[in-house]
Coordinates of C-alpha atoms in Angstrom, one line a residue:
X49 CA 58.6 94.1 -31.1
X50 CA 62.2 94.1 -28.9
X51 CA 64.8 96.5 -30.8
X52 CA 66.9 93.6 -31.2
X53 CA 64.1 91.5 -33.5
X54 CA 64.1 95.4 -35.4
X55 CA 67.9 95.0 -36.0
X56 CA 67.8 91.3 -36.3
X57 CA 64.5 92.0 -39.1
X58 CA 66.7 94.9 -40.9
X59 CA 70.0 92.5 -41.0
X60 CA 67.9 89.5 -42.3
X61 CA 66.4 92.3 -45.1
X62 CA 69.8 93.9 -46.6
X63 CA 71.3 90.6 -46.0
X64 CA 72.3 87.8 -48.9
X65 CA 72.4 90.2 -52.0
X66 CA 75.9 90.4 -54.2
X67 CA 78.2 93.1 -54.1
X68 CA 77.3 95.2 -57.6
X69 CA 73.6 95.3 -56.5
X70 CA 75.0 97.5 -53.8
X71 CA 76.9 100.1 -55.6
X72 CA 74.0 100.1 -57.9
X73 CA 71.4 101.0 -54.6
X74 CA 74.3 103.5 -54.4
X75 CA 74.3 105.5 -57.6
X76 CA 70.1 105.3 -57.0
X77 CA 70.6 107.2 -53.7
X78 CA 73.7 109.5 -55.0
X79 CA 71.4 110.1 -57.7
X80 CA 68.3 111.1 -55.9
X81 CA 69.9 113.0 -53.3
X82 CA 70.6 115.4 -55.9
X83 CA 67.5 115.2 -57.5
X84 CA 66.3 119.2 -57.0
X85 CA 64.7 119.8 -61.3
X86 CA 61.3 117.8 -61.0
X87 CA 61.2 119.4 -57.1
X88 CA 61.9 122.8 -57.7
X89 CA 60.8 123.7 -62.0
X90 CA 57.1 125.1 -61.3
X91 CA 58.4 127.4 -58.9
X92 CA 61.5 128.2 -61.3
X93 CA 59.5 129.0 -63.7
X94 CA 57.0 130.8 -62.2
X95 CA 58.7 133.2 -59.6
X96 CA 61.9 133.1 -61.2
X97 CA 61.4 133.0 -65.1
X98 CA 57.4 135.0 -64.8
X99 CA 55.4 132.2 -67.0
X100 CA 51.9 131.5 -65.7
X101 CA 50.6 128.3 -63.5
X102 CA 49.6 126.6 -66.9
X103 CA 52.8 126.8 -68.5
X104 CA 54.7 125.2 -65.5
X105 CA 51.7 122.8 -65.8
X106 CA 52.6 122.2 -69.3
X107 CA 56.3 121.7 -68.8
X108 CA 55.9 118.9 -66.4
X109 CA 53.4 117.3 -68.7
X110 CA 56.4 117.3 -71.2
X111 CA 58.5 115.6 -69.0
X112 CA 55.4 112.7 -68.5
X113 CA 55.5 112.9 -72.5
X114 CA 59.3 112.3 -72.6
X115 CA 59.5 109.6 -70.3
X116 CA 56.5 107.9 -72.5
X117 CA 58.9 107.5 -75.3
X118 CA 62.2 107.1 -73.4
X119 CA 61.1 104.0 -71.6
X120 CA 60.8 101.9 -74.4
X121 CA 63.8 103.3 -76.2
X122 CA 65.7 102.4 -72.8
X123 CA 64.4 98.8 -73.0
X124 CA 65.6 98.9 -76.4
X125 CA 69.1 100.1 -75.7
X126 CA 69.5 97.8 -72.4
X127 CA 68.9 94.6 -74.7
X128 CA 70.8 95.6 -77.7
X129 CA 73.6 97.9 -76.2
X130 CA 73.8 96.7 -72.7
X131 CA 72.9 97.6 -69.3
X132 CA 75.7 99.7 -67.9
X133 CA 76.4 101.5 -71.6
X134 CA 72.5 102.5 -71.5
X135 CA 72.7 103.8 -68.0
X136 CA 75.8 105.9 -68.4
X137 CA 74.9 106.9 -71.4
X138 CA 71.3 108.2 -70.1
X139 CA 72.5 109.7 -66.6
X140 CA 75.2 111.8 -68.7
X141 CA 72.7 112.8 -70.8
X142 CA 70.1 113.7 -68.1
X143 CA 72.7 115.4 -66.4
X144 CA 73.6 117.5 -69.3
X145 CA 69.7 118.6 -69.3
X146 CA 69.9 119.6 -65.6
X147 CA 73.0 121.7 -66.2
X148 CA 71.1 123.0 -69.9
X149 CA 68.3 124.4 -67.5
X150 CA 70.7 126.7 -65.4
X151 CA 71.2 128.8 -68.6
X152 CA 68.5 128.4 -71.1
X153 CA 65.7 131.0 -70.5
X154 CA 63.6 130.9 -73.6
X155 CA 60.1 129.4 -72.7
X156 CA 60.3 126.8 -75.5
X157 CA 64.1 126.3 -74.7
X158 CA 63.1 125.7 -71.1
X159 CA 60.1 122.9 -72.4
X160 CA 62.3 121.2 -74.8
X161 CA 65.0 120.3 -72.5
X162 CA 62.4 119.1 -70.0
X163 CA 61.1 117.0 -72.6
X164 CA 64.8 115.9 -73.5
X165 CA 65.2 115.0 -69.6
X166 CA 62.2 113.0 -69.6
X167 CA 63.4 111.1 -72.3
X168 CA 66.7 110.6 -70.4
X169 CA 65.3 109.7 -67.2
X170 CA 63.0 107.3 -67.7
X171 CA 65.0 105.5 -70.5
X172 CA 67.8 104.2 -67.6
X173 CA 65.5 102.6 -65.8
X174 CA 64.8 99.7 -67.5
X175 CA 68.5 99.0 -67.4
X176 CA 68.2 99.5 -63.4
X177 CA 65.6 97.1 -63.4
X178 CA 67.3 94.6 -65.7
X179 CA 70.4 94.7 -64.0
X180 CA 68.7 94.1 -61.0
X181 CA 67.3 90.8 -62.3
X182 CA 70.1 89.8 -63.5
X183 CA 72.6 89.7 -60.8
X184 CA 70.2 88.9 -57.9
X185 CA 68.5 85.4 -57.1
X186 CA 64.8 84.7 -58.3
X187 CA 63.9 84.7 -54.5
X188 CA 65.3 87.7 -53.8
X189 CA 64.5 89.6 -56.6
X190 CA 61.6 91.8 -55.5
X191 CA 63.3 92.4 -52.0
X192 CA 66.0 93.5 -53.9
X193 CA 63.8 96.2 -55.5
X194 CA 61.9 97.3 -52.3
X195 CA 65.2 98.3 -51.0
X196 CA 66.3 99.7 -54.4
X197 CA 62.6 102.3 -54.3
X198 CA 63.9 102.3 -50.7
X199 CA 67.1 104.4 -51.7
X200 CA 64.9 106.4 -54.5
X201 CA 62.6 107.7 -51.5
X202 CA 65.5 108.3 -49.4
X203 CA 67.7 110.3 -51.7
X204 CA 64.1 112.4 -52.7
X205 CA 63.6 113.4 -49.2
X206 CA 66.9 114.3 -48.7
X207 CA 66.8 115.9 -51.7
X208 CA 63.6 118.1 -50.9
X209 CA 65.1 118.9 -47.7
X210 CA 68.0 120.6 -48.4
X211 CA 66.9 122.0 -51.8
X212 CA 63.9 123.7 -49.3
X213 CA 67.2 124.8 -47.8
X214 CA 69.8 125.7 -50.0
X215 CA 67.2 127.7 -52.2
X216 CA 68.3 130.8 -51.2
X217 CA 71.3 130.0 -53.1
X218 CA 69.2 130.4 -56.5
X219 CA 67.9 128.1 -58.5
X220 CA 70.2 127.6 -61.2
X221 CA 72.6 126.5 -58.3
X222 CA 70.5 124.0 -57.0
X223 CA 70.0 122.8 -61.2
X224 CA 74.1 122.3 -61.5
X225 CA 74.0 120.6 -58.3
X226 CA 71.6 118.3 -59.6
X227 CA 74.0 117.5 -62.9
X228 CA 77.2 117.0 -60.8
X229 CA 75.0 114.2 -58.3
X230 CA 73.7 112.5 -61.7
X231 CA 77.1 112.6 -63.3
X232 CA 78.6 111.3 -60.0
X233 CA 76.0 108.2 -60.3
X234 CA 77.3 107.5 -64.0
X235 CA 81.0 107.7 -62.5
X236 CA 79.6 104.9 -60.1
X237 CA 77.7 102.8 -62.6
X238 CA 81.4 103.2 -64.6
X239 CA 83.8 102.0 -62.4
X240 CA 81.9 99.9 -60.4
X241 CA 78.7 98.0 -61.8
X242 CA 79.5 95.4 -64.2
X243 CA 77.7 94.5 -67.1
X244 CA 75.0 91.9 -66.7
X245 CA 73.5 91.3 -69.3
X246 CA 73.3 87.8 -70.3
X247 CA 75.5 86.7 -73.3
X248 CA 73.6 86.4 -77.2
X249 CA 72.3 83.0 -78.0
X250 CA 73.8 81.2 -80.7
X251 CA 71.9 81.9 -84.4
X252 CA 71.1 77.9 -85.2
X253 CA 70.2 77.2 -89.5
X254 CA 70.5 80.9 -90.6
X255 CA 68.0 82.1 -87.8
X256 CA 68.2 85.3 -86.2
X257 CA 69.8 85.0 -82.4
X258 CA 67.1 85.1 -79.8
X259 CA 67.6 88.8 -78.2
X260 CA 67.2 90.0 -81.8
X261 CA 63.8 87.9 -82.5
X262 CA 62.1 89.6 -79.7
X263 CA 60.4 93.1 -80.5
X264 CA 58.1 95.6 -78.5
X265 CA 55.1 94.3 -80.0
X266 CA 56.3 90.8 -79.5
X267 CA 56.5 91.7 -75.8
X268 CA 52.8 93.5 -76.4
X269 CA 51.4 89.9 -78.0
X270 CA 53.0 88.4 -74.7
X271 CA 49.3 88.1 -73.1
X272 CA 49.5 87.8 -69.5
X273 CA 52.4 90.7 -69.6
X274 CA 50.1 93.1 -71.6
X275 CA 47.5 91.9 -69.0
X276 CA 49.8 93.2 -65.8
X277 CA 51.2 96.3 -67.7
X278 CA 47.2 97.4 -68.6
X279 CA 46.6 96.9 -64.8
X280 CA 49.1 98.7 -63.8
X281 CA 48.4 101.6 -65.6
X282 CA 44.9 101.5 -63.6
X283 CA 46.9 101.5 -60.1
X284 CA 49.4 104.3 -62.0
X285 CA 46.4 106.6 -62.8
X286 CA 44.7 105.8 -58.6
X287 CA 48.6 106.6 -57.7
X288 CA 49.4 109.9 -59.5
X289 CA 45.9 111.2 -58.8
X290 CA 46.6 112.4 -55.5
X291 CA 49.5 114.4 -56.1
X292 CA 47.2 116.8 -58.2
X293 CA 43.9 116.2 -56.7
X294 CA 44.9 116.0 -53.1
X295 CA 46.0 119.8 -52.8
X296 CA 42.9 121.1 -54.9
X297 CA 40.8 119.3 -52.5
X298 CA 42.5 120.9 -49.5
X299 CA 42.5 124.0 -51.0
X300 CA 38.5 123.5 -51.7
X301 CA 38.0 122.8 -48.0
X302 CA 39.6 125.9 -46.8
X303 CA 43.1 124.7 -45.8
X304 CA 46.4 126.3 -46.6
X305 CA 48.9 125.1 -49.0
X306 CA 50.9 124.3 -45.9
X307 CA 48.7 122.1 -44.7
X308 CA 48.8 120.4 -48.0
X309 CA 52.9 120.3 -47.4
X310 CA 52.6 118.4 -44.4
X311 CA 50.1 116.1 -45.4
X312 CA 51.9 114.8 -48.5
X313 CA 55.4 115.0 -46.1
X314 CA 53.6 111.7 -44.9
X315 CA 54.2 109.9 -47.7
X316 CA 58.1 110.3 -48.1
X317 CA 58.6 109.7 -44.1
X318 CA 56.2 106.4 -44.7
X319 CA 58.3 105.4 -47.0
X320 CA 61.7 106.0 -45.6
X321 CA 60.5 104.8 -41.9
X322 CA 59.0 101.7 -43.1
X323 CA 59.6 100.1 -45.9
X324 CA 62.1 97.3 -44.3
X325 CA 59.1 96.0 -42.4
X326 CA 57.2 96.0 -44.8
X327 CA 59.5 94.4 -47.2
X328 CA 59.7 91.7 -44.4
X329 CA 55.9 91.3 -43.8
X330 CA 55.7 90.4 -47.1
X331 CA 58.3 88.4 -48.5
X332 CA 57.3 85.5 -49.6
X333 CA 53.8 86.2 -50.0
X334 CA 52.1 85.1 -53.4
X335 CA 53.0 88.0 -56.1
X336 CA 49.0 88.3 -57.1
X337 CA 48.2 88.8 -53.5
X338 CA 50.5 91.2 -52.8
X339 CA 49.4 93.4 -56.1
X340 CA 45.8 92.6 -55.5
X341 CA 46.2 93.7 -51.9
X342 CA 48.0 97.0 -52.8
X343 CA 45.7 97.7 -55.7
X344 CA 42.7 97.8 -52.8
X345 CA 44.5 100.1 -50.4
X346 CA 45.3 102.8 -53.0
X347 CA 41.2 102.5 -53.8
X348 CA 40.7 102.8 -50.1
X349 CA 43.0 105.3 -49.3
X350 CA 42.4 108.0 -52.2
X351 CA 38.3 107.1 -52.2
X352 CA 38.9 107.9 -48.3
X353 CA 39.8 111.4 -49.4
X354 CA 36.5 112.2 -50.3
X355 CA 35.4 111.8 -46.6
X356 CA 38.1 113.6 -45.0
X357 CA 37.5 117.5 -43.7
X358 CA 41.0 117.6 -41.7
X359 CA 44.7 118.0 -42.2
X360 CA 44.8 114.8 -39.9
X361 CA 42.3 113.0 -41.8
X362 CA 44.2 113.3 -45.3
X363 CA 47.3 112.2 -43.5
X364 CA 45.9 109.1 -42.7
X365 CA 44.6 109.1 -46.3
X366 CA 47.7 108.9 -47.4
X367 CA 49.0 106.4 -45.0
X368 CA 47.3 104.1 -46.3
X369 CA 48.1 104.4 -50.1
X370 CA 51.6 104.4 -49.3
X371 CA 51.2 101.5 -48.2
X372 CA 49.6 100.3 -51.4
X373 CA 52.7 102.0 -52.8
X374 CA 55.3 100.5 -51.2
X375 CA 54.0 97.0 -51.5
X376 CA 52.9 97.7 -55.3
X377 CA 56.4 99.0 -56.4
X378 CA 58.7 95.8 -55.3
X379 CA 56.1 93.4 -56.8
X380 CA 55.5 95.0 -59.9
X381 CA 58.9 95.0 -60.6
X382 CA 59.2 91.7 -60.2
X383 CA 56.9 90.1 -61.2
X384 CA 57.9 91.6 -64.9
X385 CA 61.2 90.1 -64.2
X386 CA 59.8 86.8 -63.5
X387 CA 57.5 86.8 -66.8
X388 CA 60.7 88.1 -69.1
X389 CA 62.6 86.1 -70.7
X390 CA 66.0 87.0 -70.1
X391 CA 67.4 88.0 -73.1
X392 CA 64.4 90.1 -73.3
X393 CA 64.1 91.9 -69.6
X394 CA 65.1 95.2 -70.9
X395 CA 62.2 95.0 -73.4
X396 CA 59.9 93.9 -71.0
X397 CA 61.1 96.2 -68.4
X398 CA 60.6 99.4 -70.7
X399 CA 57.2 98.7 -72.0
X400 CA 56.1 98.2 -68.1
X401 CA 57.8 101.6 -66.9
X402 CA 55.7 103.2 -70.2
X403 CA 52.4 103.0 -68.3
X404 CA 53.7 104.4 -65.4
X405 CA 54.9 107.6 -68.0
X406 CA 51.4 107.2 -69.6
X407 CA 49.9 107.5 -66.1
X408 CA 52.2 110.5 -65.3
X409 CA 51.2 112.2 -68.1
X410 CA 47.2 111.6 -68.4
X411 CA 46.5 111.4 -64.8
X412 CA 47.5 114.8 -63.6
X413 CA 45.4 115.9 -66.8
X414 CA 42.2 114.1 -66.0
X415 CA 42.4 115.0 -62.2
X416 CA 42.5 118.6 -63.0
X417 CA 39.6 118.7 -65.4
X418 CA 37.4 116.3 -62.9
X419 CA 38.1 118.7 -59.8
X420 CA 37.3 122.1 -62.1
X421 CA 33.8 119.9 -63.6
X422 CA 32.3 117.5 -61.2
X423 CA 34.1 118.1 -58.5
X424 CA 37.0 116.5 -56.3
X425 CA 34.2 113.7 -55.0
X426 CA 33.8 112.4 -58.2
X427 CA 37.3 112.3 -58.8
X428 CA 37.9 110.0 -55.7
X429 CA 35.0 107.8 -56.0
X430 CA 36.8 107.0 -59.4
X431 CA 39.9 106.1 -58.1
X432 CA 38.2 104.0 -55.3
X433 CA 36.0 101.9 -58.5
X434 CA 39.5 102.2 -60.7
X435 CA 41.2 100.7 -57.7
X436 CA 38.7 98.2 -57.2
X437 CA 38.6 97.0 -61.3
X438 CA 42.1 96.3 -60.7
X439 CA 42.3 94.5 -58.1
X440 CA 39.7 92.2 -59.2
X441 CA 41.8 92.2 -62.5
X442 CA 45.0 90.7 -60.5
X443 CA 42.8 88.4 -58.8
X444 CA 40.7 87.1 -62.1
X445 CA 43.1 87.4 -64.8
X446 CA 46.7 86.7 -63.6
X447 CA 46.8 84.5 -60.8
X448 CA 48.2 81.4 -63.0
X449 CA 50.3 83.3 -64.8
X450 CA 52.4 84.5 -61.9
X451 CA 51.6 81.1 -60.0
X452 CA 53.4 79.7 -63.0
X453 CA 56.6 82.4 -63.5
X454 CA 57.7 82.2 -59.5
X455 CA 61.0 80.5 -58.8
X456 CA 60.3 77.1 -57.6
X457 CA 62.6 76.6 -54.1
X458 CA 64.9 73.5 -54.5
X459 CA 64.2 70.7 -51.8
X460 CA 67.5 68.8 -50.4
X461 CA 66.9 65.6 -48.4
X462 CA 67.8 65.2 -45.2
X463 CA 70.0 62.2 -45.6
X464 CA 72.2 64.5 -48.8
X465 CA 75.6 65.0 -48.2
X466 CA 76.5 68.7 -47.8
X467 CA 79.2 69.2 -50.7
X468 CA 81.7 72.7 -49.7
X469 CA 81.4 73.6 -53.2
X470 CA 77.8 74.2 -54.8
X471 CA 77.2 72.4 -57.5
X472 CA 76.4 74.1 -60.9
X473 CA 72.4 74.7 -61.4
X474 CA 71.1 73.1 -64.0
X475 CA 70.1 76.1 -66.8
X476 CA 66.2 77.1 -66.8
X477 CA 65.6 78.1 -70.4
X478 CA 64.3 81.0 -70.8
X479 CA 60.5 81.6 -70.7
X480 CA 59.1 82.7 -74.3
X481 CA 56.4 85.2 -75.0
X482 CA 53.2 83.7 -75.1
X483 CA 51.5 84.6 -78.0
X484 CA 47.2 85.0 -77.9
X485 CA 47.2 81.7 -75.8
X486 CA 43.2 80.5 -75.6
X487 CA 43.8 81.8 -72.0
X488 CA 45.0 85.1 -71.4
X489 CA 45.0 84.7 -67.4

């Protein structure tokens, strides 16, 4: 491929999307860039503040626990309150826990503000993801996220870059730098982002209006939903494995924790290198192929571990369930958009980013204790069979579900008349939870 089909490619992928998704991208990358707690806290708290290796362990669970109850308390707030009130509101508070950790020592001080910052964190993104759906076309919407988890890899591996080399400066500095990028990103989402979310519908005969009929467990009851969030807390558990197994398996085989630092390098240059071809390769493509597709090259590429005995062979480990990753990510995302109803997408969009905290919080749990007991073979043989489960699951169980939630492209005949000013679309009411239909496919 000629650099000028690459450019041409790359035009044709940022291309086409409205103005406040872009300052949105923007606070993501503002936001990430500065993003040095989650990089840099084991090491804080082990050279710096003396705990052990299983408090740090601990802490970091915490922030997995946190985010399991901020994500549907996010979903909650982006509904009710709004998108851009719920995402200022949780970046100032997140930033307020980064700048909290450059002064509080105390070992429970230290794991309640991580907790707090979980909370925080993972509560604003179901407005992200809301917002997202609401100001971009159906057709676009899951390019639109590829490039937004573009921005998030970006920002992170500029982030661990130059925290790696502004460490020296002490970690507390590195901590306030971290609140002043996430405040920045709330003074973006401020001035910049409007609000999207779509306006109440009328109350008819004493009735409640329909954003306030819609619960968490009425988006739980909402079969084919509960069906993709349970299988994507199987791909979440293949996915996090890795980032605790991985270096316990290197370490097993003799290799040295810089080894390990390379390796896993792979997966943010993967990432950042690739992402807008493979955001083009695949646009287009039937949601349920795409996840099924992704959910077999994260079983591949972490059961592949198993087999590997160099630092080459783990790269290329990895390679290949980044792939799974960045193909996953983007269609996940949207394909909850596409099966909430709108007045609902915050809802929807915090109960699906709860099994990815469930995931972060169990998974690095279970790896641990497989590696210490069966060993790391086991543990990789079960990610390839977990891997496996759900991609048959995709395949199986929501095939017409997804078939049925994808925009349907409008066809114009040849002979129309081309009118300069677009007529107003028709509205598409919304699509309502289904509730224990005799198919749950």
């Amino acid at each position: 491929m000629s650099i000028a089909s690459l450019r041409r490619s790359a035009q044709a992928t940022v291309s086409g999307l409205p103005q406040g998704f872009w300052w949105l991208w923007l606070s993501t990358l503002v936001n990430r860039t500065g993003a040095f707690v989650l990089t840099f806290l084991s090491l804080y708290l082990t050279t710096e503040l003396g705990h052990s290796a299983w408090f740090a362990g601990l802490v970091v669970a915490l922030h997995g626990l946190g985010g399991v109850a901020g994500s549907p308390l996010g979903g909650v707030l982006t509904d009710r309150w709004g998108r851009r009130p719920t995402m200022v509101t949780m970046h100032l508070a997140a930033a307020a826990c980064a700048a909290a950790l450059a002064f509080v020592t105390s070992a429970w001080g230290v794991a309640l503000v991580v907790l707090l910052m979980g909370v925080a964190m993972q509560a604003v993104r179901p407005s992200i993801n809301a917002t997202i759906a609401d100001m971009v076309p159906a057709d676009d919407v899951r390019r639109a996220y590829a490039l937004n988890y573009w921005a998030l890899n970006l920002g992170f591996a500029v982030a661990s870059i130059a925290g790696g080399a502004a460490a020296f400066l002490g970690y507390r500095t590195l901590f306030l730098v971290d609140a002043v990028a996430t405040t920045l990103c709330a003074v973006i989402v401020f001035l910049r982002l409007p609000e999207t979310r779509p306006e109440r519908a009328a109350a008819k005969d004493g009735e409640k209006a329909a954003d306030e009929r819609v619960s968490t467990l009425d988006v739980l009851r909402d079969a084919p939903f509960r069906t993709l969030v349970l299988l994507n807390l199987l791909v979440c558990v293949v996915f996090t494995a890795p980032w605790i197994g991985l270096p316990l398996t290197m370490a097993g085989q003799g290799l040295p924790p810089s080894s390990y630092g390379m390796v896993i390098a792979v997966n943010g240059i993967v990432i950042v290198g690739f992402q807008l071809l493979v955001n083009k390769v695949t646009e287009r493509r039937s949601p349920v192929v795409l996840l099924t597709v992704s959910s077999l090259l994260f079983a591949v590429g972490t059961g592949a571990t198993a087999l590997a005995g160099s630092s080459v062979a783990f790269a290329a480990t990895v390679v290949v369930w980044t792939v799974g990753e960045m193909v996953h990510v983007p269609t996940n995302a949207a394909a909850t958009a596409r099966l909430a109803p709108e007045h609902a997408r915050g809802r929807y969009q915090g109960v699906m980013g709860m099994s990815w905290a469930v995931a972060g919080f169990v998974a690095p749990i279970l790896a641990g204790a497989i590696v210490d007991g069966p060993g790391s073979d086991v543990l990789w043989a079960g990610t390839f069979g977990i891997g496996v489960l759900a991609a048959v699951g995709y395949t199986l169980r929501l095939r017409r579900a997804l078939a049925e939630a994808e925009p349907v492209a409008a066809v114009v005949p040849a002979a129309a008349p081309v009118s300069p000013v677009p007529a107003e679309p028709e509205p598409v009411p919304p699509r309502k939870p289904e509730q224990e239909p005799a198919s749950s496919s």
